[in-house]
XYZ file of C-alpha atoms in Angstrom:
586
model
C -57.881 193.235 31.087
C -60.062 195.742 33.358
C -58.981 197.478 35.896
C -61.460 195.527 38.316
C -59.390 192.792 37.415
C -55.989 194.744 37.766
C -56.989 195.776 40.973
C -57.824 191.841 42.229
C -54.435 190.949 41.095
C -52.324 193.760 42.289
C -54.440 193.334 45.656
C -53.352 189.176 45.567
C -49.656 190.277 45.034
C -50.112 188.873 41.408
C -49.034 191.995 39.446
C -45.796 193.816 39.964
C -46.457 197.913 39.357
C -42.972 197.947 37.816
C -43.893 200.741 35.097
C -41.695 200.698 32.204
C -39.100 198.051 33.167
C -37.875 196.195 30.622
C -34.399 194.791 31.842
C -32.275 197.325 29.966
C -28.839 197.719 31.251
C -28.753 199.942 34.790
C -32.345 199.105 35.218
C -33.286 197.594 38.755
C -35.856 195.594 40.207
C -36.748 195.897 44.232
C -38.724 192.278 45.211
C -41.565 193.313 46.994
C -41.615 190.874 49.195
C -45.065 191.846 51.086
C -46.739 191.330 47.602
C -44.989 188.590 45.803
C -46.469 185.393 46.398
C -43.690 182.653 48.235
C -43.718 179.706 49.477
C -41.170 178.430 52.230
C -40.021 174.678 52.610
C -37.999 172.410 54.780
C -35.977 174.292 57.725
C -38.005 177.267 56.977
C -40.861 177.481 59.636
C -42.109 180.457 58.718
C -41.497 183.682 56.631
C -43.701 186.890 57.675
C -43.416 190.455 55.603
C -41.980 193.499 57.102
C -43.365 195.809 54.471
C -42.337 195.565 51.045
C -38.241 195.723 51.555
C -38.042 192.423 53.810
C -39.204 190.688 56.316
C -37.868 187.256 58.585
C -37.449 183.931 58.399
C -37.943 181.556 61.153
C -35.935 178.076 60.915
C -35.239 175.353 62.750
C -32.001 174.046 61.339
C -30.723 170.046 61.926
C -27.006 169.273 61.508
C -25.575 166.653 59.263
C -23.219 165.444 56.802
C -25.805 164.285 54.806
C -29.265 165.257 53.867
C -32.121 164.606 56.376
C -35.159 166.784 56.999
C -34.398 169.759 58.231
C -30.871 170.317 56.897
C -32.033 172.941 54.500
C -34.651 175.608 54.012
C -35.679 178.068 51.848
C -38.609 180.864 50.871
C -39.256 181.110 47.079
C -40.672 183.906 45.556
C -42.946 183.457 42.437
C -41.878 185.871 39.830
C -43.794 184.423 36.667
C -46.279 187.304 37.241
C -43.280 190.093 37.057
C -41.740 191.345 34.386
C -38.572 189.944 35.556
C -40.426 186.720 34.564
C -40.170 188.118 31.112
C -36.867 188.834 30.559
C -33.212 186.987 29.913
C -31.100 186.984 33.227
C -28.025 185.066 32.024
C -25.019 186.406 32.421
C -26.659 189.799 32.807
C -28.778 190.202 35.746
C -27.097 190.626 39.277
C -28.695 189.641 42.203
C -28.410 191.053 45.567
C -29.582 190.535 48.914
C -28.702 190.816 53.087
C -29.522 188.394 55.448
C -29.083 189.037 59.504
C -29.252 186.347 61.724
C -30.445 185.585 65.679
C -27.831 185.147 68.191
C -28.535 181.617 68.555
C -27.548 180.911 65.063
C -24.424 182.514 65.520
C -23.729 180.539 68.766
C -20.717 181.384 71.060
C -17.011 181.992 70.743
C -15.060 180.130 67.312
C -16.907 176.938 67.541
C -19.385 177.347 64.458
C -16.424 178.887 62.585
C -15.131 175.354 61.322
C -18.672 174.230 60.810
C -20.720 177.253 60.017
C -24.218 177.571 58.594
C -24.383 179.151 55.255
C -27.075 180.701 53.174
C -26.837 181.812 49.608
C -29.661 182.717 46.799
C -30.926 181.075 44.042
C -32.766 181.003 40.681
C -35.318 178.376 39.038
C -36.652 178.407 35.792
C -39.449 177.827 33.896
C -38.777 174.113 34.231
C -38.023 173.764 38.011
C -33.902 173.370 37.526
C -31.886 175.802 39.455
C -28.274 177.786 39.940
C -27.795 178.526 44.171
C -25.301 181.147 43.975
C -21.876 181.270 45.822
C -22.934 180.712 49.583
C -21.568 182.877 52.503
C -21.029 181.834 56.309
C -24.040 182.891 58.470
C -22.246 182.752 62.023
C -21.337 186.420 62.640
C -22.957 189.398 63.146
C -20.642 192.140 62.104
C -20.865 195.476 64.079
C -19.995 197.799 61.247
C -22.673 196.409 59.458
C -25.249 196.160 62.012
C -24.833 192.585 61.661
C -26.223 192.483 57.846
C -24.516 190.219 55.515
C -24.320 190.776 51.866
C -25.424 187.706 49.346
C -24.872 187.829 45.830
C -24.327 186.796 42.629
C -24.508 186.339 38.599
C -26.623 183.339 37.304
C -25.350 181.752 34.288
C -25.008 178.343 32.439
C -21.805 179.434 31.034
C -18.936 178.997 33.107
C -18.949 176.958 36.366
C -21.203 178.203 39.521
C -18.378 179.272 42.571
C -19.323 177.685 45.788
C -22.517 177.351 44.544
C -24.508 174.681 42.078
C -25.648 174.283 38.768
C -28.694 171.883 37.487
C -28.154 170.511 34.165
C -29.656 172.256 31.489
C -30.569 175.512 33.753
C -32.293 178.370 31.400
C -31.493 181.297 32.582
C -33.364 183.419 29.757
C -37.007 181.906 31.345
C -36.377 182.517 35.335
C -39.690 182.300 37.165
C -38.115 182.053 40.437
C -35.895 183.797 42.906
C -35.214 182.488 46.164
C -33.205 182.515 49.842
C -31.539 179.342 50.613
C -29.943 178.307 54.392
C -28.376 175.247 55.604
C -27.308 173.867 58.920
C -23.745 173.082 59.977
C -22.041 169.508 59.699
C -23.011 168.710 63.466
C -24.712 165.641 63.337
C -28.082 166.027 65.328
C -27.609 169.329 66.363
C -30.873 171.781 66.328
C -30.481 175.411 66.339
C -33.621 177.492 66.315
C -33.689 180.999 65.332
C -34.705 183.855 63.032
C -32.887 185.016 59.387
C -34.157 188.510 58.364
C -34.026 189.150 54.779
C -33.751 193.006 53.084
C -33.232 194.698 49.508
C -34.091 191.265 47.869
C -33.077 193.265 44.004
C -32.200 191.781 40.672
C -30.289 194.413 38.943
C -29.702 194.161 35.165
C -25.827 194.764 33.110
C -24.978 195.139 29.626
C -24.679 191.745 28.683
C -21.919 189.893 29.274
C -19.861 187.622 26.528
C -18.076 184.422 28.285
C -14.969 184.221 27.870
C -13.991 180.541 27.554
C -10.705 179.252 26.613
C -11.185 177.192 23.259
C -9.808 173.673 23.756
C -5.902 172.901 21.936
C -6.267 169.779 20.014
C -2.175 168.962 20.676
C -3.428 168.996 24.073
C -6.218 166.545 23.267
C -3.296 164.536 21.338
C -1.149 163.981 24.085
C -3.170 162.516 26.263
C -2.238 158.814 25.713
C 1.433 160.017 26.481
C 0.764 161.874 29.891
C -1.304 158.540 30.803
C 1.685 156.237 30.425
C 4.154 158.318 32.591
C 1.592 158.712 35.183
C 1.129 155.096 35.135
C 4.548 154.672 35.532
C 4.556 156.674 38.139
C 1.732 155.099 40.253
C 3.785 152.003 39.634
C 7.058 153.613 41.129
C 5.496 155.509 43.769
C 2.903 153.324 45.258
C 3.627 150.227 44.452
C 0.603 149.475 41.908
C -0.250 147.470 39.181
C -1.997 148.703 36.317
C -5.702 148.720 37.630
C -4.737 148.749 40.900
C -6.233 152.423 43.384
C -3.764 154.782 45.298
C -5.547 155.154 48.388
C -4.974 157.814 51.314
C -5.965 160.831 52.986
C -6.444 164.484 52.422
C -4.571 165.967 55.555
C -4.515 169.381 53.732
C -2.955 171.244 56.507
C -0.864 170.275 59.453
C -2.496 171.268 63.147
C -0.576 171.810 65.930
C -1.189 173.046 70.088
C 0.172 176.324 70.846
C 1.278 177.269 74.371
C -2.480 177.948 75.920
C -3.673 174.878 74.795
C -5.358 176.035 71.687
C -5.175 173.727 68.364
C -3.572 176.158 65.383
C -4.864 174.955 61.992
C -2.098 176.092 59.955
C -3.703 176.689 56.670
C -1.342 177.971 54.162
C 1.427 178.000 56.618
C 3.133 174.528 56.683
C 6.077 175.784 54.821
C 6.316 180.115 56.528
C 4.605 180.740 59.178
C 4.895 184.299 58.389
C 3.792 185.730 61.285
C 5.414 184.525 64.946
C 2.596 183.082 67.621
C 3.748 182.757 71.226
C 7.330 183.871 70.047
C 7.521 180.991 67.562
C 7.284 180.198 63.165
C 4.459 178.138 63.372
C 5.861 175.725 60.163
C 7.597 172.558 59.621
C 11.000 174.401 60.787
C 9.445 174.509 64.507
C 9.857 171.126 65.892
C 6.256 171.156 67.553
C 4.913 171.476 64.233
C 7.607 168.829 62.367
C 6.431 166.024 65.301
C 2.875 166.884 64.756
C 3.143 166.247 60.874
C 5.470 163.272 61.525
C 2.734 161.448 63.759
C -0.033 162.046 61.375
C 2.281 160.498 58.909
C 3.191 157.336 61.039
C -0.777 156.842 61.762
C -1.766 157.678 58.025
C 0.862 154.979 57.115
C -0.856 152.534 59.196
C -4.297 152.907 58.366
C -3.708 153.219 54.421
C -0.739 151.169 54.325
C 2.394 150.972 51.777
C 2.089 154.133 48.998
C -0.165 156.026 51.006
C -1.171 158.917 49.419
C -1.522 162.413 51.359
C -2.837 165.605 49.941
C -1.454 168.346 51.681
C -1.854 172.656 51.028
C 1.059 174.252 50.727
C 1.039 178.402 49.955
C -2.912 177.927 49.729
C -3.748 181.696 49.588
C -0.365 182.924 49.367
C -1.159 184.913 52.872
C 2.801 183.849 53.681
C 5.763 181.977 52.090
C 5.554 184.039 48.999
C 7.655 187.813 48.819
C 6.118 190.765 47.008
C 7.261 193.746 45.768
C 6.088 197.267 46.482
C 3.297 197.063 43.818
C 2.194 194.204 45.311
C 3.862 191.810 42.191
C 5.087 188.321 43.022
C 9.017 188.324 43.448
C 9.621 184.712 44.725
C 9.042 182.231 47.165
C 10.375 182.702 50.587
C 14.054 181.096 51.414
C 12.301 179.679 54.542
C 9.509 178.029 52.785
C 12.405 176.339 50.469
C 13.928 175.007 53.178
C 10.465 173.610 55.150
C 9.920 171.890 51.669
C 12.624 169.998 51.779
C 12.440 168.830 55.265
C 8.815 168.424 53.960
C 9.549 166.167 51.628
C 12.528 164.525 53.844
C 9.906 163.506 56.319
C 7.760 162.215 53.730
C 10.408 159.730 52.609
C 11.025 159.088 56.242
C 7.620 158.141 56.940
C 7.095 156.073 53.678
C 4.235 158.361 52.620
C 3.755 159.527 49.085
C 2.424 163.310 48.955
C 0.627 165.117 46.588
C 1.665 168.726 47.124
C -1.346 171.506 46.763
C 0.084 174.841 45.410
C -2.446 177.435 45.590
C -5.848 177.122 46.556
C -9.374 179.147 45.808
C -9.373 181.373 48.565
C -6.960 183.166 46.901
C -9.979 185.175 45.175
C -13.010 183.880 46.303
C -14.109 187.218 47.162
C -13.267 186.751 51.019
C -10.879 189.435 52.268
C -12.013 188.971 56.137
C -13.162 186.221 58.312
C -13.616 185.307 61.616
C -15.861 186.569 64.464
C -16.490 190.115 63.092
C -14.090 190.237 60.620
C -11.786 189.609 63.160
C -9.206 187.561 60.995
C -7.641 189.119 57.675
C -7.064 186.472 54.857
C -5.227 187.281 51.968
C -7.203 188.145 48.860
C -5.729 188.359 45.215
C -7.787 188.324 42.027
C -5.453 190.487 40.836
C -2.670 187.886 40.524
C -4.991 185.605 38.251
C -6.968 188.554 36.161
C -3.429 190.564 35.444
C -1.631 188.558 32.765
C 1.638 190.254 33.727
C 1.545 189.818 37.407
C 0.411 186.231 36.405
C 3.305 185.170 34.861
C 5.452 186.354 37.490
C 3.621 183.865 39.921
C 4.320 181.159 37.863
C 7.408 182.163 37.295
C 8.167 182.170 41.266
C 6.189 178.756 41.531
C 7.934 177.088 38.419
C 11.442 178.056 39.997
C 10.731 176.850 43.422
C 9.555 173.100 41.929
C 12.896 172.752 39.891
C 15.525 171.587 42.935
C 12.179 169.270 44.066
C 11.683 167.872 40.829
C 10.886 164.371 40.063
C 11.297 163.522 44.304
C 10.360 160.335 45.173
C 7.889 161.708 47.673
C 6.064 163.604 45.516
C 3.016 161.816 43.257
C 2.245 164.823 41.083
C 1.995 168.452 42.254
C -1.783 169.776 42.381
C -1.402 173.472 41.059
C -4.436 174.709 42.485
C -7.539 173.175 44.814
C -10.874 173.791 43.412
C -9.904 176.699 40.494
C -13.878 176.645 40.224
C -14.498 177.646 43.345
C -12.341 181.141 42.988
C -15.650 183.179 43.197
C -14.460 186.469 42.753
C -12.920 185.358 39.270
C -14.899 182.439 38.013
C -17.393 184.945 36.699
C -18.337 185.084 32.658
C -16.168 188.113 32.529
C -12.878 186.323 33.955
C -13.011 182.608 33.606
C -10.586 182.429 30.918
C -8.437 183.490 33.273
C -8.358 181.146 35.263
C -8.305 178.877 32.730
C -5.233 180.009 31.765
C -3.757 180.006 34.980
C -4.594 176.380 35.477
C -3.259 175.668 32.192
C 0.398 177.801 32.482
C 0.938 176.234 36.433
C 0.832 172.898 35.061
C 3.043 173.614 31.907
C 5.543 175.048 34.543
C 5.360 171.553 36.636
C 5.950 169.939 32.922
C 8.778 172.321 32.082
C 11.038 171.425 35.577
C 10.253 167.753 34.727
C 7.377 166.581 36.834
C 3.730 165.815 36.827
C 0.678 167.704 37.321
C -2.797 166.992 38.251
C -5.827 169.943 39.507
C -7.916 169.353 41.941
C -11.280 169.849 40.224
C -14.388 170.188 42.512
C -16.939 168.035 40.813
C -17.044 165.415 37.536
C -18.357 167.833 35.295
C -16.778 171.133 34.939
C -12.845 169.679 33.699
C -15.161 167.695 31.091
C -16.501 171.134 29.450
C -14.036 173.777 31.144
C -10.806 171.552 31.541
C -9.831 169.148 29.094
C -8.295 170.272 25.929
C -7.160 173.115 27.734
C -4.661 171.778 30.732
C -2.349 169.325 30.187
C -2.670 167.371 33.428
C -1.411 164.314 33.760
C -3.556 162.896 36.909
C -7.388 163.597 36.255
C -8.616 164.153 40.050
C -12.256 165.030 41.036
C -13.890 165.778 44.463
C -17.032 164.032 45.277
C -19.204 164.838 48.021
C -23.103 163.446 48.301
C -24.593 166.620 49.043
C -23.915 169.618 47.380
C -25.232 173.266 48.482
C -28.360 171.413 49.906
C -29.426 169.142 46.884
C -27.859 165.428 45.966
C -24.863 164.922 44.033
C -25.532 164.740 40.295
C -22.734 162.357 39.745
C -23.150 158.364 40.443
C -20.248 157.476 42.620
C -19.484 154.818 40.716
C -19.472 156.514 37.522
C -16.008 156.074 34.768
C -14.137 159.006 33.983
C -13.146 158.556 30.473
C -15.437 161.121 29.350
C -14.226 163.629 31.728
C -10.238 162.749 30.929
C -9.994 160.621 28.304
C -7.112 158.132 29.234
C -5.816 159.427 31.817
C -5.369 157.541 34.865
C -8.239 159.260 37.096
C -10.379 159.554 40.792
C -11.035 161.184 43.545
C -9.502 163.474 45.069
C -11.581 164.244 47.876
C -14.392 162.055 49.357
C -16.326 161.774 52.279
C -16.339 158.742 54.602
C -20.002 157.605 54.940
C -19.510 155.064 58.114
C -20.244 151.023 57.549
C -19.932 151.796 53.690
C -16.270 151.993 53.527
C -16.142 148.966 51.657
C -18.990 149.303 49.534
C -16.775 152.662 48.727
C -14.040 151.371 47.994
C -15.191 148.290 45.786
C -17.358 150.390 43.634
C -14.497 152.959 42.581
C -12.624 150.594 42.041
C -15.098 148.277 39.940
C -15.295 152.046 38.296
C -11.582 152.089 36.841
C -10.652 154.788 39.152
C -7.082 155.067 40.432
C -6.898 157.784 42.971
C -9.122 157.454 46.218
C -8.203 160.132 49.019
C -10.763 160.341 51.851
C -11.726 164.305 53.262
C -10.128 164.892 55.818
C -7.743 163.475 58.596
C -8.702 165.895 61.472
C -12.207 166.892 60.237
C -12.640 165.375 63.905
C -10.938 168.300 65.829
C -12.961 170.907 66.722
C -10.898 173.291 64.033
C -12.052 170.824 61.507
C -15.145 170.719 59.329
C -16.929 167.538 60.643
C -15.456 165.044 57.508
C -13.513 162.665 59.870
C -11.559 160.088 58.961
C -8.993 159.080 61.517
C -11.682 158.195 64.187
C -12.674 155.146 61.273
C -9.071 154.330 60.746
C -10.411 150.918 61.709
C -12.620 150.311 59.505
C -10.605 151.869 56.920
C -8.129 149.300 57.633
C -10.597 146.090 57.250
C -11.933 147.205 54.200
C -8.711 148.129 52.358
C -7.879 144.085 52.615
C -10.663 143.931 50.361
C -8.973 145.895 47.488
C -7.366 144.191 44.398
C -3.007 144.224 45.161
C -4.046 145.791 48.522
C -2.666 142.571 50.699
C -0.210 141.508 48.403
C 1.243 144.660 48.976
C 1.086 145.117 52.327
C 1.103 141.375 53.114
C 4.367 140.860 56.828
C 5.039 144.361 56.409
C 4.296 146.830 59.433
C 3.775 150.872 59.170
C 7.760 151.253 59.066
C 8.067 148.897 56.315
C 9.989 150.224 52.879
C 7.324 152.684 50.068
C 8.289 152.279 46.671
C 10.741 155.075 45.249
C 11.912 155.371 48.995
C 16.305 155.326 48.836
């Protein structure tokens, strides 16, 4: 090549002047983003060059639950002229990035907090299939930071993509492409105009990194035709059902209640310790403003779902109260109040005629989030340690297993859900630490076995438990979330799809959906048709302002006309009101 020609390509922003780089370990790669040739799409007006370390976006972002122009955005910048075109990234390279956004994206007070924008980077390949990497919150502009907000991430094929998404058969040894993703809020409708500036765009390059990947247990594999019959037993005894016949209910996930100023509290990993006192009081199931709250949703959840009703409910989610440590921050037990709460808990439960599924722990326990809120404003509690550490592992399912056993085999409780979304954890699901998790999974739900009760895990999509999951965790319950748009591209997964593949035998469904208004019954009559046996919409105060936009209670109507639809639905419900007798219930 001559250098006339060198000169014409360096001059187009064709050719990188990277010198030697060869992406050996602690080598580092700066984008140039003045030279690099992009191209920006959907909400993403317009992306102009501030010299060669970043520059800003402009978007105009559209609300939605769904996917309509203008929901997403991104700038892409063309690497296959680099020589980080040239190289393997899996489970190696580490990419890093800020963005800062405009006031207006931020908006005022809490109110984009439950519904925030979110922006996260991402990788395509030779062949156009992509990883987006975990995605962050965009609705803050911290001071100590001078309102710059770190993305990040790992790209791999390897072990499941945390709060992020993976395209099927993604090559991560032939990248050509890295990019800067954002995406607008669940408001339906709502524009928001403003600028995104982008800096230190960098791919930087690690000794490469072996997965480690629990191997699956063939007694595991052997027992599945076992754990099926005693969890259709139980789906008998509980709800009422017949052997092809769908549990149907709600996620409420966490209890809300109004404090003294007229604020709603979302009491997210509280239900059971409130930990902290608010306006002088335990804001759990022990203070009677928060028992009638969760009573009432129970009562209306009764009558919109009808006899069985299944709820889905956190219960030490992040472990940020309800759970004692010890000096060295080990696990020594499970609060003596949140032992009581669960047993009024579960009281109520019978009371109302619901049937619960009881959530454990959930992701945020180490998804990398230590602070939240308006400037960091809120501390959240933030434990890889507890999953990563074998020792101080066991001792948390040692304090979970032992406060199960007096709450064993209730007639209120379904199966217990050991953790929400273990895929999700970001700041463990990495190739260096999946196995733990794995194995966390896996020793929660042989705990719930050992006191004498069933299990299920609350897997984010269809196909991670299939290649991560099964072989490995005994569950009894195979549970899935679905959701038709994921981190701004469709769902991979028909809805409709059977889930033998993914658990074999096991009774199986969803665990989380989202209602799509005037399809409830189209919903409804495909999972079914599907096999599935679990159908719990997301959420029952996504309405409130505190929630995240999935409502369900304002359909409760609908939901109601297009339950009499479903096989044994009528028969079971047929003369009897919301007070009427649940299975199981003394």
């Amino acid at each position: 090549m001559s250098l006339a020609t060198l000169l014409l390509l360096s001059a187009a922003g064709l050719l990188q002047t990277d010198g030697d780089f060869s992406g050996a370990p602690g080598q580092s790669f700066a984008i140039d983003v003045a030279r690099t040739p992009a191209r920006i799409s959907g909400a993403v007006k317009r992306f102009v060059p501030a010299g060669a370390e970043g520059g800003t976006m402009t978007v105009r972002l559209r609300g939605s639950m769904l996917a309509p122009p203008g929901k997403a955005g991104e700038v892409l910048f063309d690497l296959r002229k680099t020589s980080l075109g040239q190289v393997p990234w899996s489970n190696r390279a580490r990419l890093s990035a800020e963005v800062r956004v405009s006031p207006s994206i931020v908006g005022e007070g809490k109110r984009n907090w439950y519904r925030a924008h979110r922006a996260r980077l991402f990788v395509a390949d030779v062949r156009g299939r992509r990883v987006y990497l975990p995605n962050i919150s965009i609705v803050d502009r911290p001071k100590a930071t001078d309102g710059w907000l770190p993305l990040g991430g790992m790209p791999t094929a390897d072990v499941p993509m945390p709060i992020g998404y993976q395209d099927e058969g993604f090559d991560g040894n032939r990248v050509v492409g890295l990019g800067v993703n954002v995406e607008a809020f669940n408001r339906e409708g709502e524009i928001v105009e403003g600028t995104v500036e982008l800096r230190g765009l960098k791919v930087s390059f690690e000794t490469p990194i072996t997965p480690r990947v629990m191997p699956p247990d063939p007694a595991i594999n052997a027992g599945e035709a076992a754990r099926a019959a005693a969890m259709n037993e139980r789906l008998r005894a509980r709800c009422g059902l017949g052997d092809k016949e769908m549990a149907v209910g709600v996620n409420l996930a966490w209890p809300t209640a109004r404090s003294p100023a007229g604020e709603d509290l979302q009491l997210y990993g509280r239900i059971l310790d409130g930990g902290t006192r608010w306006f002088d009081k335990l804001w759990d199931i022990g203070e009677p403003l928060v028992a009638e709250s969760l009573r009432t949703d129970f009562r209306e959840i009764r009558a919109t779902f009808g006899r069985g009703a299944v709820v889905r409910l956190w219960l030490l989610a992040d472990l940020r109260s309800g759970m004692e440590f010890d000096a060295a921050g080990d696990v020594v037990k499970v609060t003596d109040r949140a032992r009581t709460n669960m047993k009024a808990l579960l009281d109520l439960a019978v009371a109302e005629g619901v049937v619960l599924i009881p959530v454990l722990l959930d992701f945020g326990l180490a998804d990398g989030v230590s602070r939240t809120g308006p400037d960091g404003a809120w501390q959240v509690n933030e434990r890889p340690d507890l999953i990563t550490d074998a020792g101080k592992r066991k001792k948390l399912v040692n304090a979970l297993e032992a406060f199960m056993r007096p709450f064993a085999g209730h007639p209120a409780v379904l199966a217990w859900d050991v953790m929400n979304e273990p895929e999700n954890a970001a700041a463990v699901v990495t190739p260096a630490h999946f196995a733990d998790v794995q194995a966390l999974v896996r020793e929660l739900v042989d705990a719930v076995h050992r006191v004498g009760d069933l299990a299920t895990v609350g897997h984010h999509n269809v196909i991670d438990p299939q290649r991560f999951f099964r072989g490995r965790v005994a569950s009894d319950l195979g549970q899935v979330h679905y959701y038709p748009f994921l981190e701004t591209r469709p769902n991979q997964t028909p809805f409709g799809e059977r889930m033998g593949p993914t658990f074999g035998p096991l009774p199986a469904g969803w665990g989380e959906l989202q209602v799509i208004r005037g399809q409830l019954a189209r919903q409804l009559s495909s999972a079914s048709k599907a096999g599935h046996r679990l159908f719990l919409y997301w959420a029952w105060r996504g309405h409130q302002e505190t929630g995240d936009g999935f409502e369900v209670k304002p359909h409760a109507d609908e939901i109601k006309a297009a339950l009499t639809r479903l096989p044994g639905w009528t028969k079971r419900n047929d003369g009897e009101g919301a007070g009427a007798r649940t299975p199981g219930r003394p």
